[in-house]
CSV table of C-alpha atoms and ligand atoms in Angstrom, one decimal:
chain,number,residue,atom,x,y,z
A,189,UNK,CA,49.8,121.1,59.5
A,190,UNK,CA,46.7,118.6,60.4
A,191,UNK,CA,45.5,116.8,57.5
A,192,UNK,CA,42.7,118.3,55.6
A,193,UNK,CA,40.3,116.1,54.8
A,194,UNK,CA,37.3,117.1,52.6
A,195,UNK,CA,33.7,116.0,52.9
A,196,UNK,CA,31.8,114.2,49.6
A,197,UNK,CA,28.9,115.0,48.3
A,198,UNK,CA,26.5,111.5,48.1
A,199,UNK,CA,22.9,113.2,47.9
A,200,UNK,CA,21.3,116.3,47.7
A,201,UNK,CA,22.2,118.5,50.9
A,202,UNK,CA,23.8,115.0,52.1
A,203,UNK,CA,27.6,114.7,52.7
A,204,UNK,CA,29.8,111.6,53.6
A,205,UNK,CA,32.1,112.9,56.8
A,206,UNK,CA,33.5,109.1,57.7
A,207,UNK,CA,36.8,108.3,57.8
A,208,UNK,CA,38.8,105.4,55.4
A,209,UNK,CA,41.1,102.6,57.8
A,210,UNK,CA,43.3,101.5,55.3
A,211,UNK,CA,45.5,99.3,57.6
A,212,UNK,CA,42.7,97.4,59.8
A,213,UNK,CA,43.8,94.0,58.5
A,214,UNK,CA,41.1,92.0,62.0
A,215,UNK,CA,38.1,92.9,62.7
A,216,UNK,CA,37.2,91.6,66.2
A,217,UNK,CA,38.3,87.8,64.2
A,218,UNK,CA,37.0,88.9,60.8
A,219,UNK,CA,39.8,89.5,58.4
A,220,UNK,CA,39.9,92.5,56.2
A,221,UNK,CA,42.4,92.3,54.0
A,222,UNK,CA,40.9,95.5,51.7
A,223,UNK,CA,40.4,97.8,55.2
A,224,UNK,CA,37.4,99.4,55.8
A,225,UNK,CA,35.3,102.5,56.2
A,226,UNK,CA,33.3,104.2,59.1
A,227,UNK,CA,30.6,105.8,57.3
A,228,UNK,CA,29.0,109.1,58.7
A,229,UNK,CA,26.7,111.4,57.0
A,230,UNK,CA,26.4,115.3,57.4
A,231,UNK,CA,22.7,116.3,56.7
A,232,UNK,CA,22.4,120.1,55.2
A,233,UNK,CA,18.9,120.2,56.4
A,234,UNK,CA,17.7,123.1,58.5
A,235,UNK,CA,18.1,121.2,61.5
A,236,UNK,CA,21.8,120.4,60.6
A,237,UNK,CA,22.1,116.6,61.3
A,238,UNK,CA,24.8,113.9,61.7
A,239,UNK,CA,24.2,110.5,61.2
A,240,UNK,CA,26.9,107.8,63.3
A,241,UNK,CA,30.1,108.8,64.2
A,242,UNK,CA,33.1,106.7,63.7
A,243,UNK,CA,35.7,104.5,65.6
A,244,UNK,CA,37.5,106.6,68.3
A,245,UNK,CA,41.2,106.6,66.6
A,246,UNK,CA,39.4,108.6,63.4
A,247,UNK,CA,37.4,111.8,65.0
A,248,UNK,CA,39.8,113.7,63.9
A,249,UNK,CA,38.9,112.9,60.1
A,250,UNK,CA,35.4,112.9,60.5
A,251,UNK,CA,35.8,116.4,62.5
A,252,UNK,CA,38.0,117.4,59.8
A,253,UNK,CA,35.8,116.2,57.1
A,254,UNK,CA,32.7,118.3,58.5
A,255,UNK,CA,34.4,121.1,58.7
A,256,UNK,CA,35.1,121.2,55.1
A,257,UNK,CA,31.1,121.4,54.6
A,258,UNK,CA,30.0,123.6,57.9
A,259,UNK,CA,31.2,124.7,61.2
A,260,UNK,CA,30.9,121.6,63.6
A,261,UNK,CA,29.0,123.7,66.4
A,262,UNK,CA,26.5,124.3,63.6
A,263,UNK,CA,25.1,120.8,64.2
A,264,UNK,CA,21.6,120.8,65.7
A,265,UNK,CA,21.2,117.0,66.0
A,266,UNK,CA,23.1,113.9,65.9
A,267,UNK,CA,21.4,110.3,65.0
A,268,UNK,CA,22.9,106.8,66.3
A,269,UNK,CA,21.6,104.2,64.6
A,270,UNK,CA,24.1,101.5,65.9
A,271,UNK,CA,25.7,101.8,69.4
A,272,UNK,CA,28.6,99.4,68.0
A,273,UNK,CA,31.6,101.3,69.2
A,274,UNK,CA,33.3,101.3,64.9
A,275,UNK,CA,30.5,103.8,65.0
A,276,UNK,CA,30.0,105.3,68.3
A,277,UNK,CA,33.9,105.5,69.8
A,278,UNK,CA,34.3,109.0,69.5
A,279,UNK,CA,30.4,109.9,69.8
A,280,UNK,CA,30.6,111.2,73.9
A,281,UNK,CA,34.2,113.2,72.6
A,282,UNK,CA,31.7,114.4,69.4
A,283,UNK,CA,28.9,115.3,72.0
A,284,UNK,CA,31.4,117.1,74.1
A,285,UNK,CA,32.9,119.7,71.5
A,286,UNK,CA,29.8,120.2,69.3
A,287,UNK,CA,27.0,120.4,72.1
A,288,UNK,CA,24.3,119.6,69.8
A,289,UNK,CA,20.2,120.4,70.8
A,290,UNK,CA,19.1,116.3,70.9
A,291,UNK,CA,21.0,113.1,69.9
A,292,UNK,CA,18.5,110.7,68.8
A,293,UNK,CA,19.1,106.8,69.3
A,294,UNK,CA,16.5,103.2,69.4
A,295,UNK,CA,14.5,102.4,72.8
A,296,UNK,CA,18.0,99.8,73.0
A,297,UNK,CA,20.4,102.5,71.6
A,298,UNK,CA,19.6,104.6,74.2
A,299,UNK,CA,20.6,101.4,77.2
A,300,UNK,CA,23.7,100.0,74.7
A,301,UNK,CA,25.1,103.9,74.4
A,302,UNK,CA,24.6,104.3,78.3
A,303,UNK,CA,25.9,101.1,79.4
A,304,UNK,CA,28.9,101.6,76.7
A,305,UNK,CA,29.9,105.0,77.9
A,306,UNK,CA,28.2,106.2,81.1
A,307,UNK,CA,27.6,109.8,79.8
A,308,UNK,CA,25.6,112.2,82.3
A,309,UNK,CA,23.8,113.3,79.2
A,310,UNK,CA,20.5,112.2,77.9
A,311,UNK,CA,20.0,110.7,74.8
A,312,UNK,CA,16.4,111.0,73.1
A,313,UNK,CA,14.9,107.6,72.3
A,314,UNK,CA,13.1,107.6,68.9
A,315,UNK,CA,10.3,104.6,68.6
A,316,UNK,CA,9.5,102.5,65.4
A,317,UNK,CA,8.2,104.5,62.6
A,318,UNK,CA,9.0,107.8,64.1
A,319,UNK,CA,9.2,110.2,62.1
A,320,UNK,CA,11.3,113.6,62.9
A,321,UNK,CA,11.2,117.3,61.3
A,322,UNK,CA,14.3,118.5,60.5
A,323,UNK,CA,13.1,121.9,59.0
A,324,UNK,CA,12.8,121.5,55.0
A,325,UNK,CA,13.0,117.4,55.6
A,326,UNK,CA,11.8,114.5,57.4
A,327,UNK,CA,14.0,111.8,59.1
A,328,UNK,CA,11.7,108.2,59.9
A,329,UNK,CA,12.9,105.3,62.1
A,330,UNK,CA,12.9,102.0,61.2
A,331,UNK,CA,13.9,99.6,63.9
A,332,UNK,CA,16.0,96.6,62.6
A,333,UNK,CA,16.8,94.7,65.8
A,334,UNK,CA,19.1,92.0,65.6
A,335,UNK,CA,19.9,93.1,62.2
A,336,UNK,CA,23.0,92.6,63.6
A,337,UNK,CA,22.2,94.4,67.4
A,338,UNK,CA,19.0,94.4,69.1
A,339,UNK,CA,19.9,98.8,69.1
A,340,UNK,CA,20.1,98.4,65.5
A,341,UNK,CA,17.7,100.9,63.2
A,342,UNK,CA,18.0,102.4,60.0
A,343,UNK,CA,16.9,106.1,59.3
A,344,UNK,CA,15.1,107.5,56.1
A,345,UNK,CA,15.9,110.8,54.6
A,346,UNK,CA,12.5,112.7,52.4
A,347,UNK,CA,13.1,114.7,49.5
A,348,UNK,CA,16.7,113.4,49.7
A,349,UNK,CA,15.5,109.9,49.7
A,350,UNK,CA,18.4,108.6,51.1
A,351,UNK,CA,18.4,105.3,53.6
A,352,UNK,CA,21.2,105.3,56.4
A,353,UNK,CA,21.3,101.5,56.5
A,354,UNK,CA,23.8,101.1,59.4
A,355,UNK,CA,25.9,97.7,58.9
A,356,UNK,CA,23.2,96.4,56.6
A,357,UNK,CA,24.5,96.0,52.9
A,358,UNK,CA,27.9,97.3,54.4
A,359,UNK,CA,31.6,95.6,53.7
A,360,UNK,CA,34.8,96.2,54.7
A,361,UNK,CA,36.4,97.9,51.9
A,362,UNK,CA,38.8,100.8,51.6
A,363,UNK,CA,39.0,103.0,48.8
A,364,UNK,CA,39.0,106.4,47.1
A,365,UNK,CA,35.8,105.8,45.7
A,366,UNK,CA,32.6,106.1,47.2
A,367,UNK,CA,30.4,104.9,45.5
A,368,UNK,CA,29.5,101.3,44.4
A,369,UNK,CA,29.2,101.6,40.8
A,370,UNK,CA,32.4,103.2,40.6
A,371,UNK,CA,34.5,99.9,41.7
A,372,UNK,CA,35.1,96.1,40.2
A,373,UNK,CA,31.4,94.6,40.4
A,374,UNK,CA,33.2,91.1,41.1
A,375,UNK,CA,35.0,92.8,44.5
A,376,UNK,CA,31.6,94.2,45.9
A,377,UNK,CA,30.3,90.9,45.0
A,378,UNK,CA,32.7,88.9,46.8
A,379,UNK,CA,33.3,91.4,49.8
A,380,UNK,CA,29.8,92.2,50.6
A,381,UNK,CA,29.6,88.4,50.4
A,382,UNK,CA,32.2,88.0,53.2
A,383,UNK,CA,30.7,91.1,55.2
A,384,UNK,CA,27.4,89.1,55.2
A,385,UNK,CA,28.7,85.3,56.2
A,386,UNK,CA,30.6,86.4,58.9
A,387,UNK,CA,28.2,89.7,60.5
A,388,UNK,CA,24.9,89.1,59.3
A,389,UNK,CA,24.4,85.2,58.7
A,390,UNK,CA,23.0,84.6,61.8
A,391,UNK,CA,20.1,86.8,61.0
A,392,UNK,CA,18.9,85.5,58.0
A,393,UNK,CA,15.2,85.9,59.6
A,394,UNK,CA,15.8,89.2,60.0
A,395,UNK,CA,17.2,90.4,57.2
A,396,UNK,CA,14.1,88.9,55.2
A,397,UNK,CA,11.6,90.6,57.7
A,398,UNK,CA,13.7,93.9,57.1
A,399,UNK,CA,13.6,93.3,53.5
A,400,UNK,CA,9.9,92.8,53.4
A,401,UNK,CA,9.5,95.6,56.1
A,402,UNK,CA,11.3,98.0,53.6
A,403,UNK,CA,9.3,97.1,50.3
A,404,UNK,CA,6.1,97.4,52.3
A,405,UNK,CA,6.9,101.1,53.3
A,406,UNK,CA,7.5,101.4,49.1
A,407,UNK,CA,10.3,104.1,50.3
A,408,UNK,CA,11.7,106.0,47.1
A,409,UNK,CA,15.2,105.1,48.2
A,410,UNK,CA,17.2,106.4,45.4
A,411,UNK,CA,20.7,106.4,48.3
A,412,UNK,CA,21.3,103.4,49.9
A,413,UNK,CA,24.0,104.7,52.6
A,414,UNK,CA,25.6,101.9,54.7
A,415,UNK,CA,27.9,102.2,57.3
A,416,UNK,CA,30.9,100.4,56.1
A,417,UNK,CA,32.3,100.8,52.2
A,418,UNK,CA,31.0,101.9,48.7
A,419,UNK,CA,27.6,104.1,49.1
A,420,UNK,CA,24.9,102.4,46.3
A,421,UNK,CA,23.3,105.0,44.0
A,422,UNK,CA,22.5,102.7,41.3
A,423,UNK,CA,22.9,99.3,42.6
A,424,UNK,CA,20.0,99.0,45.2
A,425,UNK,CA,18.3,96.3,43.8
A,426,UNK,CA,21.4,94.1,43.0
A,427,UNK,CA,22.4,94.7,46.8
A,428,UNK,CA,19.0,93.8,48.0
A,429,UNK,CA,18.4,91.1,46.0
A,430,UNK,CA,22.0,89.8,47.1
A,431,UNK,CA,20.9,89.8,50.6
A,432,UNK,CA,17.6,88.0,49.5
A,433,UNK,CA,19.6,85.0,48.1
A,434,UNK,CA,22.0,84.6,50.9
A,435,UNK,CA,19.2,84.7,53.4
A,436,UNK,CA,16.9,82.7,51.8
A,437,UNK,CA,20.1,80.1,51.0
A,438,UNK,CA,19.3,77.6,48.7
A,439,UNK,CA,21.5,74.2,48.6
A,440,UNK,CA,23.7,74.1,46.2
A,441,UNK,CA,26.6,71.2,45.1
A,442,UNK,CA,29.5,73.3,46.1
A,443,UNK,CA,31.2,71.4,49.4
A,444,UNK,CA,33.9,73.2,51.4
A,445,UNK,CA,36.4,70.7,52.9
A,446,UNK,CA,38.8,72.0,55.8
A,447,UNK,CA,41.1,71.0,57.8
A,448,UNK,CA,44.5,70.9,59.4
A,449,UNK,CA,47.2,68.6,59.5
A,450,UNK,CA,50.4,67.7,61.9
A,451,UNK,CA,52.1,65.4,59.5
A,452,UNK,CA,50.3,65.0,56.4
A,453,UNK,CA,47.8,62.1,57.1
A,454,UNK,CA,44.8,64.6,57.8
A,455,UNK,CA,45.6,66.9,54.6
A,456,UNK,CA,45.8,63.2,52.4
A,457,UNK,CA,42.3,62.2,53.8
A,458,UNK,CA,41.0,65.7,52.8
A,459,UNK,CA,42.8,64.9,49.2
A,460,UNK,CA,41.2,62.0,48.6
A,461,UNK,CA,37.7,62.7,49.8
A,462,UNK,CA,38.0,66.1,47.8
A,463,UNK,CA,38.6,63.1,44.9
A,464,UNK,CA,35.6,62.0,45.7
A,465,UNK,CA,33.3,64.9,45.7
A,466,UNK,CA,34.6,65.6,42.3
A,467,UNK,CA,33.9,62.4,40.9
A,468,UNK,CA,30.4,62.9,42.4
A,469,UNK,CA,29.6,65.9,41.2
A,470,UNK,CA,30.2,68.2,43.4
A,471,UNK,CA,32.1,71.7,43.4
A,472,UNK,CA,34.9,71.7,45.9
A,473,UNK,CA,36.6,74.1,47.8
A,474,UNK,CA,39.3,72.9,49.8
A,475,UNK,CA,40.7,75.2,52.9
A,476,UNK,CA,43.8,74.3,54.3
A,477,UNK,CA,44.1,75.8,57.8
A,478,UNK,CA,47.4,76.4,57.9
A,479,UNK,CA,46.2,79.1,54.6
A,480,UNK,CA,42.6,79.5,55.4
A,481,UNK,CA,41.6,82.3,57.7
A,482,UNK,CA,38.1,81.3,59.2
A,483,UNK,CA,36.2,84.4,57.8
A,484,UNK,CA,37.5,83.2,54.8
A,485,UNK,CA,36.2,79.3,55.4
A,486,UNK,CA,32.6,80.9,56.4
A,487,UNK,CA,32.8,83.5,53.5
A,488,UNK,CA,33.0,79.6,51.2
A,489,UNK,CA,30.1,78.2,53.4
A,490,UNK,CA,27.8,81.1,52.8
A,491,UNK,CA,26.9,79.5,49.4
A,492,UNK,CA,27.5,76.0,50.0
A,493,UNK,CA,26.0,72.6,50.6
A,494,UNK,CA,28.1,70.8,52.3
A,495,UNK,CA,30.9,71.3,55.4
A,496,UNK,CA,33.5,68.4,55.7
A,497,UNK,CA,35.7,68.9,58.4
A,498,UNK,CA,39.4,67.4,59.7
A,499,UNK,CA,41.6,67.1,62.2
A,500,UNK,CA,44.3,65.4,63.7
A,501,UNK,CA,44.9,64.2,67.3
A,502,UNK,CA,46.7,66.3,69.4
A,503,UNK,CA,47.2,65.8,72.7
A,504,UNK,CA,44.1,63.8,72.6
A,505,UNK,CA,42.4,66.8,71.4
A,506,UNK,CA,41.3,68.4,68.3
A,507,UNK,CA,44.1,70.3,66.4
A,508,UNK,CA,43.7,74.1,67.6
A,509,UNK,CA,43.0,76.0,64.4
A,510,UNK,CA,40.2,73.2,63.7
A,511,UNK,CA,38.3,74.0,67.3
A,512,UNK,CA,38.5,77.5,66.4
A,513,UNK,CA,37.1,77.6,63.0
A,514,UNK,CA,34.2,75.4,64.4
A,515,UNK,CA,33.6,77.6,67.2
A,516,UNK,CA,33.5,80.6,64.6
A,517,UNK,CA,31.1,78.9,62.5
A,518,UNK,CA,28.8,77.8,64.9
A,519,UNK,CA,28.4,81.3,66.1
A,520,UNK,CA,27.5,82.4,62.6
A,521,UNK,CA,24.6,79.5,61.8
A,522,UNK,CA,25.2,78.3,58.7
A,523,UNK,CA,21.5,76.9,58.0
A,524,UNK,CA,21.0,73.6,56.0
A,525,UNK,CA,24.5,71.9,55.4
A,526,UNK,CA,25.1,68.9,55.0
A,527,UNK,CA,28.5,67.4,56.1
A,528,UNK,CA,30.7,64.8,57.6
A,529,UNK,CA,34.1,64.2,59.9
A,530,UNK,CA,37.5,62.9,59.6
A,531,UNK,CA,40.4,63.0,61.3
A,532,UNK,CA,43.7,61.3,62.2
A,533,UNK,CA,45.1,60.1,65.5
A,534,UNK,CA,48.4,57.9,67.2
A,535,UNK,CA,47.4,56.5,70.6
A,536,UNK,CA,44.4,57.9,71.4
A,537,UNK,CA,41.5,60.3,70.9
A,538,UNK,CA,38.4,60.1,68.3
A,539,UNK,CA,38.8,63.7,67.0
A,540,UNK,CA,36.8,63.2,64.3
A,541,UNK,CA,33.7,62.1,66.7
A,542,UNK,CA,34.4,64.6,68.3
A,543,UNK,CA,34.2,67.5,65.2
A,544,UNK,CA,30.7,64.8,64.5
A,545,UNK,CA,29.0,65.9,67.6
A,546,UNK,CA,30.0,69.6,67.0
A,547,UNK,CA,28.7,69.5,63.4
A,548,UNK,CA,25.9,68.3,64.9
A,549,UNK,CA,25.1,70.9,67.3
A,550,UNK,CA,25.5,73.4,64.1
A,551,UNK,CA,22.3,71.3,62.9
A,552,UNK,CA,24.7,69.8,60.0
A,553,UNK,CA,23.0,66.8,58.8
A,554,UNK,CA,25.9,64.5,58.7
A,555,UNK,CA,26.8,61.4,56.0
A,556,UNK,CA,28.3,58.9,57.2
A,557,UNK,CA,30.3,57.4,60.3
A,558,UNK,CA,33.1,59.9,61.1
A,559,UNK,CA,36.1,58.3,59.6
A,560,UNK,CA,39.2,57.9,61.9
A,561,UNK,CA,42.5,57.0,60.1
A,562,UNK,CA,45.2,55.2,62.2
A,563,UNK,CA,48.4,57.4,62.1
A,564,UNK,CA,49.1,57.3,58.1
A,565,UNK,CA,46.5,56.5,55.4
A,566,UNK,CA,47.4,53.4,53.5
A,567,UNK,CA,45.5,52.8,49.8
A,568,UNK,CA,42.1,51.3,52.0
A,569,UNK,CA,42.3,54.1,54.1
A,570,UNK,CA,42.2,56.1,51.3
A,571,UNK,CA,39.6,54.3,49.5
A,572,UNK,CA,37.4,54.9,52.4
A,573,UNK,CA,38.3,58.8,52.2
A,574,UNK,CA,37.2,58.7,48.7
A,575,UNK,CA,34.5,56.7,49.2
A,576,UNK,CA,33.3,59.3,51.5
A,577,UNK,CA,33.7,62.3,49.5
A,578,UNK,CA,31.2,60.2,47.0
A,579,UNK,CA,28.8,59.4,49.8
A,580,UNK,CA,28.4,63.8,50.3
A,581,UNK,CA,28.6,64.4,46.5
A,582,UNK,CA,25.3,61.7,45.9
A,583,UNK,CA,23.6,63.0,48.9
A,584,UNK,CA,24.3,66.5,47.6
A,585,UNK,CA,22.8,66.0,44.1
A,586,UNK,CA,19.5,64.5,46.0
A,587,UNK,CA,19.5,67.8,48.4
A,588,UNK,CA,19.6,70.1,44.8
A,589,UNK,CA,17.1,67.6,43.1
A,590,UNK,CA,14.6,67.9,46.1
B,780,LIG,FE1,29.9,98.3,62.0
B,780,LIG,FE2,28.1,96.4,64.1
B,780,LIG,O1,29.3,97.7,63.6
């Protein structure tokens, strides 16, 4: 017998039809240790209407999961308001077997959706501030490009008052519940937190236009219906005031210090200059490598101050996990750190100039010389180390002061 999975009720007339991944443990780098959800959204309205589908593997839930409200072929419309393929996989298979009237995507939605999956048919493109009759209630457009793809919009539901937010105020969470207030406060906190350093970060511009955009329309949004994890019924403002803060990003004393290590001398530098940040004042999170994932490291730079980074020489090279957690973070602008480098070698190699310059091109505002230790630290190697950590943690109580 197939699995029958049941729809839930999140609004009036509105029914989540998304499926749960409970075992999705990388997310194209991103690790998501709790799972995640592919949120779609029947619409009872006269026009029958489904908003997003969901990653290709789970149409048979979300198939399933309608069914449990109306017959599929009932379907009038469906909505895409993000072409990213956790949401549009199974969308030309959906197409296929439902054959609904018009499917409805962005000016870019309608190019992204094309160029992902070459379907013969046409997709209608909705424009900025569009609004659509669905019978007994009204479905407006808001473009959100770059918020986190330039196809990106959010959709507005009257007399429901629900918004379809797409990936915005989204995490990767898997659980019974669906709603927000019905889980730990401190794990939305801390996974919408990690949903937003390592998706939305670099769009911190946007996400403040968006937010501005939205409290100009003065929408009654009493849903707030993302794409990924808990749906927010009575948490909207603590969400949007959430992604205020992190994209407004203050400088704070907290100082994130990672690195890796071949035999030891890297990971006692990072000791001792973590010694130092302490005895200066600062908060200090330190992030082995060899136990940090790098969405974890940019989930700890999302709120902090400073970025101190370490490696040893290898093969007159930087050790691989450091070039990769660099590379990750770069991607995701982390805006006004300020930071330094330090490293180990044998033979040969500056490393730590070299993770300098690529601070640098992050636009980290960088303390010091980048300190180079000679295979193992002796006590005035490690003096310097601390020495340094002090140097960030006085430069990090002026940043807070000013
Ligand atoms: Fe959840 Fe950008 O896709």
């Amino acid at each position: 017998m197939e699995t029958a999975y049941k729809a839930i009720q999140v609004a009036d007339g509105v029914y989540w039809v998304g499926a749960i991944d409970w075992g999705i443990r990388d997310f194209h780098g991103y690790a998501t240790t709790r799972g995640t959800t592919y949120n779609a959204f029947l619409v009872m309205a006269d026009r029958i209407t489904l908003i997003d589908t969901v990653k290709a593997p789970f149409q048979d839930e979300l198939m399933s999961r309608i069914a449990s409200v109306v017959d599929p072929l009932d379907i009038d419309y469906i909505v895409s308001n993000h072409s990213e393929m956790d949401h549009s996989g199974c969308l030309p298979q959906v197409i296929e077997a439902i054959e609904p009237e018009k499917v409805f995507a962005s000016t870019m939605g309608v190019k992204a959706l094309a160029q992902h999956f070459h379907m013969e048919r046409g997709i209608e493109a909705v424009q900025d501030g569009q609004t659509i009759n669905l019978g007994n209630r009204n479905l407006t457009f808001v473009e959100t490009r770059m918020l986190h793809w330039p196809d990106s919009m959010v959709c507005f539901l009257s007399e429901s008052n629900v918004l379809f937010s797409q990936d915005a105020f989204g995490m990767h969470l898997a659980s019974s519940q669906r709603f927000a207030d019905e889980l730990s406060r401190e794990v939305l906190e801390f996974e919408a937190a990690k949903y937003y350093a390592n998706i939305v970060m670099p769009f911190a511009p946007v996400v403040l236009k968006t937010l501005d955009r939205l409290r100009k329309l003065n929408l009654p949004v009493e849903v707030l219906a993302p794409d990924h994890g808990p749906i927010y019924r009575k948490d909207i403002p603590w969400i949007m005031g959430l992604y205020s803060r992190w994209a407004n990003r203050k400088p704070t004393r907290k100082a994130v210090v990672t690195y890796d290590t071949m035999w030891g001398s890297t990971a006692r530098m990072a000791a001792a200059i973590a010694e130092g940040l302490v005895a200066g004042g600062a908060v200090v999170k330190v992030m082995p490598l060899s136990a940090s994932h790098r969405s974890d490291v940019a989930t700890e730079v999302l709120e902090a101050g400073a970025l101190l980074v370490g490696s040893p020489t290898l093969n007159n090279n930087l050790f691989p996990t450091v070039a990769d957690v660099l590379a990750y973070l770069k991607g995701l602008k982390p805006a006004g750190l300020i930071g330094a480098a330090f490293g180990s070698y044998g033979w040969s190699g500056k490393t730590a100039a070299q993770i300098a310059g690529l601070l640098a091109e992050m636009k980290v505002e960088l303390v010091g010389e980048p300190l180079e230790i000679n295979y193992v630290p002796d006590d005035e190697a490690l003096t310097r180390c601390h020495a340094l950590g002090l140097q960030v943690a006085e430069k990090l109580n002026q940043v807070c002061k000013g």
